[in-house]
XYZ file of C-alpha atoms in Angstrom:
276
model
C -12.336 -39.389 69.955
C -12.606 -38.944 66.008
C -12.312 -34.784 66.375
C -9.411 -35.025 68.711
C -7.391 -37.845 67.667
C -7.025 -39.420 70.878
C -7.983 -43.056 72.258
C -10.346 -44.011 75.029
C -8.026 -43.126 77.898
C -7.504 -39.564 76.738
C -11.014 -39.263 77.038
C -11.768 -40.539 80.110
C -9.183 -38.082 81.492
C -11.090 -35.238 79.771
C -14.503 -36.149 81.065
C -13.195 -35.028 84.696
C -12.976 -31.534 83.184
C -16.448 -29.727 83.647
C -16.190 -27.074 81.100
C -16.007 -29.627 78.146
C -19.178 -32.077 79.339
C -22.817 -31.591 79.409
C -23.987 -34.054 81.342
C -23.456 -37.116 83.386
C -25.350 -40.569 82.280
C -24.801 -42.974 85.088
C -24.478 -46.344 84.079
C -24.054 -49.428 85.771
C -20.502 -50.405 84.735
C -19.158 -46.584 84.324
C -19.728 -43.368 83.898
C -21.305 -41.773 80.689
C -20.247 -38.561 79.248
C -21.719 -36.024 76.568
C -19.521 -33.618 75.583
C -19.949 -29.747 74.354
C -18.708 -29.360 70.891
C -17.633 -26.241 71.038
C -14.824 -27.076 73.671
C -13.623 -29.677 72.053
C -13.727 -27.874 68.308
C -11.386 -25.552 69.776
C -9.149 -28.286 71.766
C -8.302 -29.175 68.134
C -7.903 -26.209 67.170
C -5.579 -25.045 69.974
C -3.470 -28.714 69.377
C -3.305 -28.216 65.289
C -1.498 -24.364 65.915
C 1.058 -25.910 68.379
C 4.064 -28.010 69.212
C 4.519 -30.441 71.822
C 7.407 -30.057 74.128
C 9.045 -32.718 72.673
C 8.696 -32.313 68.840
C 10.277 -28.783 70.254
C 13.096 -30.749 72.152
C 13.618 -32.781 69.283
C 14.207 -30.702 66.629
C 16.162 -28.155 68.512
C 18.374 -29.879 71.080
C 17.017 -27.774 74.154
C 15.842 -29.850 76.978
C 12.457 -29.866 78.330
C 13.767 -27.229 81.179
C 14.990 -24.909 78.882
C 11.764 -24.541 76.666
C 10.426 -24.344 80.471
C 12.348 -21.146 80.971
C 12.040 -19.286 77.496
C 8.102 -20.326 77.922
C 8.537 -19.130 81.422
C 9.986 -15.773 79.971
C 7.547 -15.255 77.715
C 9.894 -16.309 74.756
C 7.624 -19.081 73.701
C 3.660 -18.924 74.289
C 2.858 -21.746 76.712
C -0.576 -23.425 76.354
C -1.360 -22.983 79.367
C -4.630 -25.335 79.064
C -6.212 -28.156 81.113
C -8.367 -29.557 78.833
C -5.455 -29.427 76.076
C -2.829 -31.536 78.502
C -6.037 -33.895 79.383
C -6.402 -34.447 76.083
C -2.916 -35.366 74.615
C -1.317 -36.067 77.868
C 1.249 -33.648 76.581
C 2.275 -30.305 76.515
C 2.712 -27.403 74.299
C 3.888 -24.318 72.922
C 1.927 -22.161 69.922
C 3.258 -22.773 66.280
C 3.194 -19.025 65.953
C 5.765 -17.989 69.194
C 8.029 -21.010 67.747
C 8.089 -19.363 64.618
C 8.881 -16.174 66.372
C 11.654 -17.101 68.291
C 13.122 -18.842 64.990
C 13.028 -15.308 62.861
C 14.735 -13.552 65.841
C 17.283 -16.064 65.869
C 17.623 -16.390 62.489
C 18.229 -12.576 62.205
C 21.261 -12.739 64.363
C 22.818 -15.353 62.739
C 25.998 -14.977 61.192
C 26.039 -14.921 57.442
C 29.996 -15.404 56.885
C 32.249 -17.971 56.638
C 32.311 -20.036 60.071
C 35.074 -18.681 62.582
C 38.057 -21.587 62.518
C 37.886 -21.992 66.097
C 34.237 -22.363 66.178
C 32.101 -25.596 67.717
C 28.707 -26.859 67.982
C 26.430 -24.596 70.825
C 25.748 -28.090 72.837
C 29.311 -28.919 73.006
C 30.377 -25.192 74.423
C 27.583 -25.473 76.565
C 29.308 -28.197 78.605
C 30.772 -25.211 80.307
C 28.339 -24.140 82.096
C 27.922 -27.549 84.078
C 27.219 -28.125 87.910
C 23.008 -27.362 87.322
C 20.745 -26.711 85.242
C 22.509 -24.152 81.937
C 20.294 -21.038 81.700
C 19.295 -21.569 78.405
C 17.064 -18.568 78.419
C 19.913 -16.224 78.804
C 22.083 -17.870 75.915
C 19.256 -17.999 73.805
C 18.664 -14.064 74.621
C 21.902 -13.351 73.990
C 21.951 -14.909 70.593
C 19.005 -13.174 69.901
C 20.807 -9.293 71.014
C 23.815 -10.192 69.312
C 25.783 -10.313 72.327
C 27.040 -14.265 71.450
C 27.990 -14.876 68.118
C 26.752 -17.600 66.543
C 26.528 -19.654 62.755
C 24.216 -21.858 61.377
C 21.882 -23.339 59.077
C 19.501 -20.979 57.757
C 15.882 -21.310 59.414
C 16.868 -24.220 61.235
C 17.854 -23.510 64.801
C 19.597 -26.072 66.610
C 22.214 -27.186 69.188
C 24.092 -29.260 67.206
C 24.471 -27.359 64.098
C 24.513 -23.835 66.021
C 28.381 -22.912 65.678
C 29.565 -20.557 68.384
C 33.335 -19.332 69.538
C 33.890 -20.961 73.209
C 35.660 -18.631 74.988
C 31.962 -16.151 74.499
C 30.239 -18.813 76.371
C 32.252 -18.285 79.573
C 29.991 -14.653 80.186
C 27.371 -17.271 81.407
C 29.561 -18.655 83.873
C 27.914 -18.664 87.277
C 24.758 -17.571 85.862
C 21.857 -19.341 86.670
C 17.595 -19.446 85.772
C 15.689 -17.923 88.684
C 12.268 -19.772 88.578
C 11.252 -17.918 91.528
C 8.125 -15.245 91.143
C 7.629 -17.015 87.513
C 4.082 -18.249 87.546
C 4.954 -21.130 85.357
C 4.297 -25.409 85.836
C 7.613 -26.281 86.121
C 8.118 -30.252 86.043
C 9.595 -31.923 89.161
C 11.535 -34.598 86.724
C 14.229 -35.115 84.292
C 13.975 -37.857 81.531
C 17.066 -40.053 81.440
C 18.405 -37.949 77.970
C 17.895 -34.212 80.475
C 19.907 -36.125 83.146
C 22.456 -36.953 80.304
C 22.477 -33.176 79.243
C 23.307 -32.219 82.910
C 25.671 -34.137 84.208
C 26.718 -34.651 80.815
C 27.399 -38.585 81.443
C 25.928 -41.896 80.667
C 23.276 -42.194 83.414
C 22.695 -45.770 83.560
C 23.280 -46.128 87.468
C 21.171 -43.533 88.108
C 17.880 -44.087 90.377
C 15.559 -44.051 87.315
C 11.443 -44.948 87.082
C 9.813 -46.066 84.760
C 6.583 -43.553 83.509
C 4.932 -44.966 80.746
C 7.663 -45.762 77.691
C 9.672 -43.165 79.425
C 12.244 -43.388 82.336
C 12.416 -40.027 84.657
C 14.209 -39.266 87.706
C 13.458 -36.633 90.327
C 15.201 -33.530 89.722
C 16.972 -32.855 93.051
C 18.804 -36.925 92.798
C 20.340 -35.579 89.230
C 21.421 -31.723 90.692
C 22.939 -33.357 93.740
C 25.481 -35.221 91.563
C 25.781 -32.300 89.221
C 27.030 -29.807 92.222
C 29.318 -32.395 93.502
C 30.416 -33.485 90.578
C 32.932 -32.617 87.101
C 33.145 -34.296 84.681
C 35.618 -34.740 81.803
C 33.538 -32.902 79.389
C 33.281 -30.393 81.261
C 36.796 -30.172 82.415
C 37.669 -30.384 78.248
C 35.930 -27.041 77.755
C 37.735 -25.440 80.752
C 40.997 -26.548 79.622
C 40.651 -26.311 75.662
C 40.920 -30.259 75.278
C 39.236 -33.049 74.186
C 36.921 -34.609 77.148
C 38.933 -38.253 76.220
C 42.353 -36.225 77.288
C 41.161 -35.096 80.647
C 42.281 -38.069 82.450
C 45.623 -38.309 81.239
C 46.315 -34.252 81.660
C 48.406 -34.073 85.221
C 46.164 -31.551 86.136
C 43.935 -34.472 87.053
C 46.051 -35.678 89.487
C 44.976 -33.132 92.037
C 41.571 -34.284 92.023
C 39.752 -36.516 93.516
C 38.100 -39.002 91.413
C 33.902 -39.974 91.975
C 31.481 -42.282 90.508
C 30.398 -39.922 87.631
C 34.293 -38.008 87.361
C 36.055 -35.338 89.677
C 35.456 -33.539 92.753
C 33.865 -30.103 91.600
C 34.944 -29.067 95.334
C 38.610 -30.121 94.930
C 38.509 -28.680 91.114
C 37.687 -25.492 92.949
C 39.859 -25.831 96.158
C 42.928 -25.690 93.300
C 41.794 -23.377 91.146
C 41.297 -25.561 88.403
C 37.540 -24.422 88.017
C 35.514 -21.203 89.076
C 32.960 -21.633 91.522
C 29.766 -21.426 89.347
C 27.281 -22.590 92.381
């Protein structure tokens, strides 16, 4: 407990994993472990040189599934550890891959005057709604040079990313492939992902409660995403402000749902593209 930094729990977790115990003490209320120092030496190790998901989330605005895909690409090292996640009941990415994929962005980054018509990455993204955004292809493309983009320096994030947002309508009907990617994808969205998606308050959404955390299976939140627009999105399509939507005639012709518009009528009019 004192090596790792964790509490009792943790570490009943980690005695179920055989390659960090010795040996097994029965006793008569529970289960007695010794554990192999080495193994857990380098557990702390391991945790010291990395970053949890959601420090990573945190500090740059991408969701937990879109450090999934870049760590699924190979853009971020995954820590691909059992004793690790039993440990710290979290998961993680190496300091040095973060660091990485910070230079390369940082080398791409504009170092001129901020374009007039430029807005925060997050906002533009709003675009690309109706599933999951492929993050790992917008981040690539910042990367190559092939979207534009203007920041702070060393401090990647998508909020104070600027990019132009008619270049964010090449990812338009692009998706992430997970399939043949040998990765752990999760099965849930937290209730701030499900926000990202959609992107709507999600408070009549069928969340549970995990912990301090609320999460919702993935396939509830992508059902209403396909079916649904919403004004934010709408905004980016049109070049207005999401508040606007609803007052643009253009809105007429829809059909109005629980979250905002029928993405089928949007499409049926041509006032969207068919991105599914």
């Amino acid at each position: 407990m004192k090596v790792l930094g964790v509490p009792t729990a943790r570490i009943r977790v980690l005695a179920d994993i055989q390659r960090v115990t010795l040996i097994e003490k029965p006793s008569r209320y529970r289960g007695n472990r010794q554990f192999l120092a080495g193994p857990i030496d380098d557990i702390r190790l391991t945790k010291d040189a990395s970053t949890a998901f959601a420090a990573l989330t945190e500090q740059t605005g991408i969701p937990t599934y879109g450090l999934e895909q870049l760590a699924a690409k190979g853009l971020l090292e995954f820590r691909n550890d059992e004793a690790l996640t039993a440990a710290y009941g979290r998961r993680f990415v190496s300091d040095a891959s973060v660091a990485a994929l910070e230079a390369a962005l940082e080398s791409s980054r504009g170092r001129r005057s901020v374009p007039e018509d430029a807005r925060p990455l997050h906002e533009c993204a709003r675009l690309l709604g109706g599933g999951e955004k492929p993050w790992i292809l917008v981040i690539d493309a910042l990367i190559r040079g092939e979207l534009a983009h203007w920041g702070t320096p060393r401090c990647f994030s998508l909020r104070r990313t600027m990019v132009r947002p008619g270049e964010m309508r090449q990812f338009l009907g692009k998706r992430f492939e997970a399939a043949g990617c040998q990765f752990p994808f999760t099965s849930t969205y937290s209730k701030r992902e499900a926000a990202e998606l959609l992107p709507i308050d999600t408070p009549n959404l069928d969340f549970v409660k995990k912990g301090r955390a609320k999460e919702i299976a993935k396939a509830k939140v992508l059902k209403v995403a396909r079916a649904v627009v919403c004004n934010s999105e709408l905004g980016e399509h049109w070049g207005i402000a999401p508040k606007k939507v609803r007052y643009d005639p253009r809105a007429q012709a829809l059909v109005k749902r629980a979250f905002g518009w029928s993405r089928a009528d949007a499409v049926l009019v041509g006032l969207i593209p068919s991105t599914l």
